Amino acid sequence: MSAHPIVQHDDAETTAFADAVRDGIRAADEGRKRPYSEVRNWLLSWGTEHEKPAPQRG
């Protein structure tokens, strides 16, 4: 039995979203993640004169 349920999707947008979530879970499981504070600081800079670059992928 798989740890992640098998779900079928009807439309391309939902399928793309599910694929992105699956990719994110896989990346986190492999240790490829950024600290919350780095991501938070990046997001808080959006729309400001001093927008920060996205945190580098681990």
Coordinates of C-alpha atoms in Angstrom, one line a residue:
M1 CA 0.0 0.0 0.0
S2 CA 1.3 3.4 -1.0
A3 CA 1.9 6.1 1.7
H4 CA 0.3 8.6 -0.8
P5 CA -3.2 7.8 -2.1
I6 CA -3.6 7.4 -5.8
V7 CA -6.0 10.1 -7.0
Q8 CA -7.3 10.6 -10.5
H9 CA -8.1 14.1 -11.7
D10 CA -10.4 15.4 -14.4
D11 CA -8.8 18.6 -15.5
A12 CA -5.3 19.7 -16.4
E13 CA -5.2 22.4 -13.7
T14 CA -6.1 20.0 -10.9
T15 CA -3.6 17.5 -12.3
A16 CA -0.8 20.1 -12.4
F17 CA -1.6 21.2 -8.9
A18 CA -1.5 17.6 -7.6
D19 CA 1.8 17.0 -9.4
A20 CA 3.3 20.1 -7.9
V21 CA 2.2 19.0 -4.4
R22 CA 3.6 15.5 -5.0
D23 CA 6.9 17.1 -6.2
G24 CA 7.1 19.3 -3.1
I25 CA 6.5 16.4 -0.8
R26 CA 9.2 14.4 -2.5
A27 CA 11.6 17.3 -2.3
A28 CA 11.0 17.7 1.4
D29 CA 11.4 14.0 2.0
E30 CA 14.8 14.2 0.2
G31 CA 15.8 17.1 2.4
R32 CA 15.5 19.8 -0.3
K33 CA 13.8 22.5 1.7
R34 CA 14.5 26.1 2.9
P35 CA 14.1 27.4 6.4
Y36 CA 10.8 29.1 7.2
S37 CA 12.5 32.4 8.0
E38 CA 14.2 32.6 4.6
V39 CA 10.9 32.0 2.8
R40 CA 9.0 34.3 5.0
N41 CA 11.5 37.2 4.5
W42 CA 11.4 36.6 0.8
L43 CA 7.6 36.7 0.6
L44 CA 7.4 39.8 2.8
S45 CA 9.7 41.6 0.4
W46 CA 7.3 41.1 -2.5
G47 CA 5.8 44.3 -3.8
T48 CA 8.5 46.5 -2.1
E49 CA 11.3 48.5 -3.6
H50 CA 13.7 46.0 -2.1
E51 CA 12.3 42.7 -3.3
K52 CA 14.7 39.9 -2.4
P53 CA 15.6 37.0 -4.7
A54 CA 14.0 33.6 -4.0
P55 CA 15.9 31.4 -1.5
Q56 CA 18.2 29.0 -3.3
R57 CA 16.9 25.5 -3.6
G58 CA 18.6 23.0 -1.4

